[in-house]
């Protein structure tokens, strides 16, 4: 008996690789198993949410699966439309970093990703919200959104790669920055600061990303919380040092970090007259009204994924868990 049909939101403007090859692989994999696949192509960014909602509408009517094919922004937008609909959600990752898919054991290879979609079952995964907008990997205010804007500009001119992303980050930090004066209200996080001057606030929902740059509080995400990280005010050269630490996976060793975990956090600006701020959610930049409320979504996203911990995630966790033992061994005579 054939399984549920797939309704694929295929963003032609995002991700990388041969679009026609992706289309052929989707169609041939589904045909081999007698499964229906409807591809809803998106050729302009302003049509992404409209197309995602249409995919959800069709999936609900046919008891099907909503699938996002594209980069992080596409995955996040389609997740936003799918959350709360009762429809399963699948991904065909085509981005540069693919933290969400890697965390959940979904391959960037289109054939392997299709195999997962057609053979595995939906499992609940945590989603973060900022003022009701879903994010799968992270959300941020301050310097980090500017880093993302500049990185995207570099990618459009030079190409997509991790080296380009690093170069764009260095250039942004050298331009200087302005700190934000923020007030925090997090009833379930006694270690959170009440007030802080910071160049950026970063809220993580992806333990793999945080572990790879050495950020603290990655364990909190595994316990159903979000991880908050803010920087103390520092100069541009110190910021460059933090960027280097992140590239080496040692950011958590920096004294300039303030970190805490929470289920719900309200952020207000101390400066009078500040009503809107620029917010980055999974690489997409939007303006939002203050105050900002970051929280764990009360309902999970039902992601089609392999069971168990993804191999890369398991390796990172094992390395993290072995770290105290390694430090002890190094200190022995």
PDB file of C-alpha atoms in Angstrom, residues 207 210-211 215-225 227 261 313 317 320-322 324:
ATOM      1  CA  UNK A 207      22.634  21.901  20.183  1.00  0.00           C
ATOM      2  CA  UNK A 210      26.276  25.459  19.731  1.00  0.00           C
ATOM      3  CA  UNK A 211      28.584  22.520  20.379  1.00  0.00           C
ATOM      4  CA  UNK A 215      28.961  27.692  23.134  1.00  0.00           C
ATOM      5  CA  UNK A 216      27.609  26.813  26.574  1.00  0.00           C
ATOM      6  CA  UNK A 217      24.063  25.661  27.364  1.00  0.00           C
ATOM      7  CA  UNK A 218      23.876  23.109  24.528  1.00  0.00           C
ATOM      8  CA  UNK A 219      22.633  20.552  27.064  1.00  0.00           C
ATOM      9  CA  UNK A 220      19.666  22.801  27.859  1.00  0.00           C
ATOM     10  CA  UNK A 221      18.261  22.306  24.363  1.00  0.00           C
ATOM     11  CA  UNK A 222      18.251  18.552  24.894  1.00  0.00           C
ATOM     12  CA  UNK A 223      16.172  19.195  28.033  1.00  0.00           C
ATOM     13  CA  UNK A 224      13.451  21.121  26.219  1.00  0.00           C
ATOM     14  CA  UNK A 225      14.754  24.647  26.814  1.00  0.00           C
ATOM     15  CA  UNK A 227      19.796  28.670  25.215  1.00  0.00           C
ATOM     16  CA  UNK A 261      18.681  28.716  29.552  1.00  0.00           C
ATOM     17  CA  UNK A 313      25.125  14.697  16.956  1.00  0.00           C
ATOM     18  CA  UNK A 317      27.773  14.611  22.502  1.00  0.00           C
ATOM     19  CA  UNK A 320      31.479  16.764  25.108  1.00  0.00           C
ATOM     20  CA  UNK A 321      30.747  14.112  27.742  1.00  0.00           C
ATOM     21  CA  UNK A 322      34.356  12.839  27.606  1.00  0.00           C
ATOM     22  CA  UNK A 324      36.013  16.325  31.865  1.00  0.00           C
TER      23      UNK A 324
END
